[in-house]
Amino acid sequence: MFTGCPPVTAPIRIGDKWTAKIIRCLERGPRRFTELQTPLRGITPKVLTESLRAMERDGLLTRTAYDEIPPRVEYELTDLGRSLLEPMNAGCEWSRRHLPELIAARDAWHAAP
Amino acid sequence: MFTGCPPVTAPIRIGDKWTAKIIRCLERGPRRFTELQTPLRGITPKVLTESLRAMERDGLLTRTAYDEIPPRVEYELTDLGRSLLEPMNAGCEWSRRHLPELIAARDAWHAAP
DNA sequence: CCGTATCCGTACTGATACTG
DNA sequence: CAGTATCAGTACGGATACGG
């Protein structure tokens, strides 16, 4: 799902529900666990962990744990993960150009079935 | 999901599970219900109907029923539905270029956890 | 031929509580 | 701070059978 279309079911998604959003959060540099949790408001630590682990397995991001107290863990996009920005931007471009038409069609359906 | 990556969880999807596949099936012209059901092997009529109705509501395709016996119904992409081919192709291009890296990363994870 | 109706399993997501 | 553990609701997709 892409930012900018929260109320409708997004016609374009990357991976699972959170993958694309996480990539957007990491777009401008590494982020810590809670730095991801905050903008993705509503996500529970369990689900965030699952998504991050899956993305790590797929080589989309790296996880770096520092031996400090309090603990610090940083997540950063790999080149592979960053390469997903390209099709994501194509999807965003489609949304900007055509999503209003889709919304209009959906509204018209409600108005005159 | 895009054709060419069946065994892995596709990193890119359009709408629900079947939307993108249906668009591909309609890419080269209108198709009938069973003409869609055959290439999408495994889809049940219930699910296909649900997907087609949702896409019709969103203005992605049109449904035309002819009063004949036996009945004939044709589904055809609208311009809006056809416009989705653009981001879909961007996703396909990503898959062609980068999916092997993703698979390799996933395999490496299994090999040395 | 083109669906609808009914039932059902599971997979996804989340709330809540707890730990190193 | 950065998670793990447990429990639970729901929505998605599918199997099967039947109807216009």
Short mmCIF file of C-alpha atoms (C1' of nucleotides) in Angstrom, two decimals:
data_model
loop_
_atom_site.label_atom_id
_atom_site.label_comp_id
_atom_site.label_asym_id
_atom_site.label_seq_id
_atom_site.Cartn_x
_atom_site.Cartn_y
_atom_site.Cartn_z
CA MET A 1 0.00 0.00 0.00
CA PHE A 2 1.15 3.50 -0.72
CA THR A 3 0.85 6.59 1.39
CA GLY A 4 -1.76 8.99 0.18
CA CYS A 5 -4.62 6.52 -0.11
CA PRO A 6 -5.50 5.39 3.40
CA PRO A 7 -9.31 5.19 3.25
CA VAL A 8 -9.56 3.02 0.12
CA THR A 9 -8.20 -0.42 -0.39
CA ALA A 10 -4.99 0.32 -2.20
CA PRO A 11 -4.87 -1.16 -5.70
CA ILE A 12 -1.11 -1.59 -5.44
CA ARG A 13 0.84 -3.29 -2.70
CA ILE A 14 4.40 -4.43 -2.21
CA GLY A 15 4.77 -7.64 -0.24
CA ASP A 16 2.59 -7.76 2.83
CA LYS A 17 0.61 -4.98 4.43
CA TRP A 18 3.58 -3.19 5.98
CA THR A 19 6.52 -3.85 3.65
CA ALA A 20 6.11 -0.77 1.49
CA LYS A 21 5.52 1.51 4.47
CA ILE A 22 8.64 0.22 6.19
CA ILE A 23 10.66 0.83 3.04
CA ARG A 24 9.36 4.41 2.97
CA CYS A 25 10.36 4.88 6.61
CA LEU A 26 13.88 3.65 5.87
CA GLU A 27 14.21 5.57 2.62
CA ARG A 28 16.22 8.41 4.17
CA GLY A 29 18.56 6.38 6.33
CA PRO A 30 18.70 3.76 9.10
CA ARG A 31 16.03 3.76 11.77
CA ARG A 32 15.61 2.15 15.18
CA PHE A 33 12.77 -0.14 16.19
CA THR A 34 10.71 2.53 17.93
CA GLU A 35 11.47 5.04 15.21
CA LEU A 36 9.66 2.69 12.88
CA GLN A 37 6.88 1.92 15.33
CA THR A 38 5.92 5.57 15.79
CA PRO A 39 5.13 6.60 12.20
CA LEU A 40 3.48 3.23 11.55
CA ARG A 41 1.02 4.04 14.27
CA GLY A 42 -1.07 1.11 15.27
CA ILE A 43 1.47 -1.57 14.41
CA THR A 44 2.19 -3.88 17.33
CA PRO A 45 5.76 -4.91 18.13
CA LYS A 46 4.92 -8.49 17.23
CA VAL A 47 3.78 -7.61 13.72
CA LEU A 48 6.60 -5.15 13.18
CA THR A 49 9.13 -7.78 14.24
CA GLU A 50 7.60 -10.34 11.90
CA SER A 51 7.67 -7.94 8.97
CA LEU A 52 11.26 -6.87 9.66
CA ARG A 53 12.44 -10.48 10.00
CA ALA A 54 10.77 -11.43 6.72
CA MET A 55 12.36 -8.48 4.95
CA GLU A 56 15.73 -9.35 6.46
CA ARG A 57 15.41 -12.92 5.19
CA ASP A 58 14.62 -11.60 1.72
CA GLY A 59 17.68 -9.37 1.74
CA LEU A 60 15.66 -6.15 1.69
CA LEU A 61 17.19 -4.73 4.85
CA THR A 62 19.91 -5.38 7.42
CA ARG A 63 19.56 -5.56 11.18
CA THR A 64 22.42 -4.28 13.34
CA ALA A 65 22.33 -4.75 17.12
CA TYR A 66 24.73 -2.74 19.27
CA ASP A 67 25.84 -4.12 22.64
CA GLU A 68 24.79 -1.16 24.71
CA ILE A 69 22.52 -0.42 27.59
CA PRO A 70 19.85 0.51 26.81
CA PRO A 71 19.99 -1.74 23.71
CA ARG A 72 20.08 -0.18 20.29
CA VAL A 73 19.13 -1.87 17.03
CA GLU A 74 19.21 -0.25 13.64
CA TYR A 75 17.49 -1.29 10.46
CA GLU A 76 18.79 -0.15 7.11
CA LEU A 77 17.78 -0.79 3.52
CA THR A 78 20.03 -2.87 1.31
CA ASP A 79 20.55 -2.01 -2.34
CA LEU A 80 17.97 -4.64 -3.13
CA GLY A 81 15.45 -3.09 -0.77
CA ARG A 82 16.20 0.34 -2.16
CA SER A 83 15.63 -0.94 -5.68
CA LEU A 84 12.00 -1.53 -4.76
CA LEU A 85 11.54 2.23 -4.59
CA GLU A 86 11.42 2.28 -8.37
CA PRO A 87 8.27 0.18 -8.89
CA MET A 88 6.85 1.78 -5.74
CA ASN A 89 7.23 5.19 -7.31
CA ALA A 90 5.55 3.91 -10.46
CA GLY A 91 2.64 2.85 -8.27
CA CYS A 92 2.55 6.21 -6.52
CA GLU A 93 2.52 7.94 -9.86
CA TRP A 94 -0.44 5.83 -10.92
CA SER A 95 -2.25 6.70 -7.71
CA ARG A 96 -1.69 10.40 -8.19
CA ARG A 97 -2.96 10.28 -11.72
CA HIS A 98 -5.76 7.73 -11.57
CA LEU A 99 -6.89 7.06 -8.02
CA PRO A 100 -9.46 9.88 -8.15
CA GLU A 101 -11.11 8.12 -11.09
CA LEU A 102 -11.27 4.92 -9.10
CA ILE A 103 -12.82 6.70 -6.13
CA ALA A 104 -15.30 8.41 -8.40
CA ALA A 105 -16.30 5.08 -9.95
CA ARG A 106 -16.77 3.58 -6.53
CA ASP A 107 -18.88 6.50 -5.34
CA ALA A 108 -21.00 6.40 -8.48
CA TRP A 109 -21.68 2.76 -7.77
CA HIS A 110 -23.07 3.61 -4.35
CA ALA A 111 -25.17 6.43 -5.79
CA ALA A 112 -26.84 4.51 -8.61
CA PRO A 113 -26.67 0.73 -8.30
CA MET B 1 1.19 -11.01 -8.05
CA PHE B 2 3.02 -11.22 -11.32
CA THR B 3 3.50 -14.18 -13.60
CA GLY B 4 6.98 -15.60 -13.48
CA CYS B 5 7.29 -15.88 -9.72
CA PRO B 6 4.79 -18.52 -8.60
CA PRO B 7 6.72 -20.37 -5.85
CA VAL B 8 7.73 -17.28 -3.82
CA THR B 9 5.48 -14.82 -2.14
CA ALA B 10 5.37 -12.06 -4.69
CA PRO B 11 6.85 -8.80 -3.43
CA ILE B 12 4.46 -6.80 -5.59
CA ARG B 13 0.72 -7.11 -5.83
CA ILE B 14 -2.09 -5.11 -7.37
CA GLY B 15 -5.29 -5.11 -5.37
CA ASP B 16 -6.31 -8.52 -4.08
CA LYS B 17 -4.86 -11.90 -4.94
CA TRP B 18 -6.44 -12.13 -8.39
CA THR B 19 -6.75 -8.56 -9.68
CA ALA B 20 -3.45 -8.40 -11.51
CA LYS B 21 -3.90 -11.83 -13.07
CA ILE B 22 -7.34 -10.90 -14.31
CA ILE B 23 -5.98 -7.73 -15.86
CA ARG B 24 -3.34 -9.79 -17.66
CA CYS B 25 -6.01 -12.13 -18.98
CA LEU B 26 -8.01 -9.19 -20.32
CA GLU B 27 -4.99 -7.39 -21.72
CA ARG B 28 -5.55 -8.56 -25.29
CA GLY B 29 -9.28 -8.10 -25.50
CA PRO B 30 -12.60 -9.02 -23.87
CA ARG B 31 -12.99 -12.45 -22.34
CA ARG B 32 -15.90 -14.55 -21.14
CA PHE B 33 -16.35 -15.94 -17.66
CA THR B 34 -15.04 -19.41 -18.43
CA GLU B 35 -12.25 -17.99 -20.56
CA LEU B 36 -11.03 -16.31 -17.40
CA GLN B 37 -11.62 -19.32 -15.19
CA THR B 38 -9.48 -21.64 -17.30
CA PRO B 39 -6.12 -19.82 -17.26
CA LEU B 40 -6.66 -18.89 -13.61
CA ARG B 41 -6.77 -22.55 -12.79
CA GLY B 42 -7.91 -23.22 -9.32
CA ILE B 43 -10.10 -20.15 -8.92
CA THR B 44 -13.64 -21.03 -7.92
CA PRO B 45 -16.58 -19.29 -9.59
CA LYS B 46 -17.46 -17.62 -6.30
CA VAL B 47 -14.06 -15.99 -5.91
CA LEU B 48 -13.86 -15.06 -9.58
CA THR B 49 -17.28 -13.42 -9.38
CA GLU B 50 -16.28 -11.51 -6.26
CA SER B 51 -13.09 -10.25 -7.86
CA LEU B 52 -14.83 -9.24 -11.08
CA ARG B 53 -17.60 -7.41 -9.20
CA ALA B 54 -15.06 -5.52 -7.11
CA MET B 55 -13.11 -4.51 -10.21
CA GLU B 56 -16.34 -3.46 -11.91
CA ARG B 57 -17.24 -1.27 -8.92
CA ASP B 58 -13.80 0.34 -9.11
CA GLY B 59 -14.22 1.08 -12.80
CA LEU B 60 -11.41 -1.24 -13.87
CA LEU B 61 -13.55 -3.31 -16.22
CA THR B 62 -17.02 -3.50 -17.74
CA ARG B 63 -19.43 -6.40 -17.68
CA THR B 64 -21.67 -6.97 -20.69
CA ALA B 65 -24.39 -9.62 -20.61
CA TYR B 66 -26.01 -10.71 -23.88
CA ASP B 67 -29.54 -12.07 -23.86
CA GLU B 68 -28.81 -15.34 -25.53
CA ILE B 69 -29.18 -18.97 -24.81
CA PRO B 70 -26.81 -20.22 -23.67
CA PRO B 71 -26.00 -16.97 -21.85
CA ARG B 72 -22.92 -15.02 -22.79
CA VAL B 73 -21.12 -12.46 -20.64
CA GLU B 74 -18.05 -10.52 -21.62
CA TYR B 75 -15.59 -8.67 -19.43
CA GLU B 76 -13.42 -5.94 -20.86
CA LEU B 77 -10.84 -3.58 -19.41
CA THR B 78 -11.68 0.10 -19.19
CA ASP B 79 -9.06 2.74 -19.87
CA LEU B 80 -8.61 2.98 -16.12
CA GLY B 81 -8.03 -0.74 -15.80
CA ARG B 82 -5.67 -0.67 -18.75
CA SER B 83 -3.71 2.15 -17.13
CA LEU B 84 -2.75 -0.26 -14.36
CA LEU B 85 -0.60 -2.14 -16.87
CA GLU B 86 2.00 0.59 -16.53
CA PRO B 87 2.85 0.11 -12.83
CA MET B 88 2.37 -3.62 -13.31
CA ASN B 89 5.04 -3.62 -15.98
CA ALA B 90 7.32 -1.67 -13.67
CA GLY B 91 6.81 -4.43 -11.13
CA CYS B 92 7.51 -7.11 -13.71
CA GLU B 93 10.66 -5.32 -14.73
CA TRP B 94 11.77 -5.28 -11.09
CA SER B 95 11.07 -9.00 -10.80
CA ARG B 96 13.08 -9.80 -13.90
CA ARG B 97 16.02 -7.80 -12.65
CA HIS B 98 16.03 -8.40 -8.93
CA LEU B 99 13.91 -11.38 -7.96
CA PRO B 100 16.88 -13.78 -8.33
CA GLU B 101 18.72 -11.76 -5.68
CA LEU B 102 15.76 -12.06 -3.36
CA ILE B 103 15.57 -15.81 -3.91
CA ALA B 104 19.31 -16.13 -3.34
CA ALA B 105 19.05 -14.19 -0.08
CA ARG B 106 16.20 -16.39 1.07
CA ASP B 107 18.11 -19.56 0.20
CA ALA B 108 21.25 -18.32 1.95
CA TRP B 109 19.15 -17.78 5.08
CA HIS B 110 18.05 -21.40 5.05
CA ALA B 111 21.62 -22.59 4.48
CA ALA B 112 23.31 -20.68 7.31
CA PRO B 113 20.94 -19.32 9.93
"C1'" DC C 1 -23.07 -21.01 -19.59
"C1'" DC C 2 -22.88 -18.15 -15.79
"C1'" DG C 3 -23.27 -17.72 -11.94
"C1'" DT C 4 -25.40 -18.02 -6.37
"C1'" DA C 5 -25.69 -20.26 -1.69
"C1'" DT C 6 -23.71 -22.40 2.13
"C1'" DC C 7 -20.24 -23.95 4.90
"C1'" DC C 8 -15.62 -24.07 6.53
"C1'" DG C 9 -10.46 -23.88 7.47
"C1'" DT C 10 -6.62 -21.01 8.05
"C1'" DA C 11 -3.84 -17.20 7.82
"C1'" DC C 12 -3.37 -12.66 8.93
"C1'" DT C 13 -3.56 -9.14 12.28
"C1'" DG C 14 -3.97 -7.27 16.70
"C1'" DA C 15 -4.51 -6.67 22.02
"C1'" DT C 16 -2.36 -7.58 26.09
"C1'" DA C 17 1.10 -8.86 29.15
"C1'" DC C 18 5.73 -9.91 30.23
"C1'" DT C 19 11.26 -10.14 29.78
"C1'" DG C 20 16.56 -9.34 29.05
"C1'" DC D 1 14.79 -0.17 24.31
"C1'" DA D 2 13.69 -3.98 21.84
"C1'" DG D 3 11.60 -7.36 21.69
"C1'" DT D 4 8.77 -12.44 23.02
"C1'" DA D 5 4.54 -15.10 24.45
"C1'" DT D 6 -0.12 -16.03 24.46
"C1'" DC D 7 -4.71 -15.56 23.09
"C1'" DA D 8 -8.34 -14.22 20.08
"C1'" DG D 9 -11.21 -12.06 16.21
"C1'" DT D 10 -11.94 -11.66 11.49
"C1'" DA D 11 -11.60 -11.68 6.68
"C1'" DC D 12 -10.02 -14.06 2.83
"C1'" DG D 13 -10.10 -17.73 -0.02
"C1'" DG D 14 -11.77 -22.33 -1.20
"C1'" DA D 15 -14.89 -26.79 -1.58
"C1'" DT D 16 -19.14 -28.26 -2.69
"C1'" DA D 17 -23.67 -28.14 -4.26
"C1'" DC D 18 -27.40 -26.03 -6.60
"C1'" DG D 19 -30.22 -22.47 -9.74
"C1'" DG D 20 -31.81 -19.37 -13.98
#
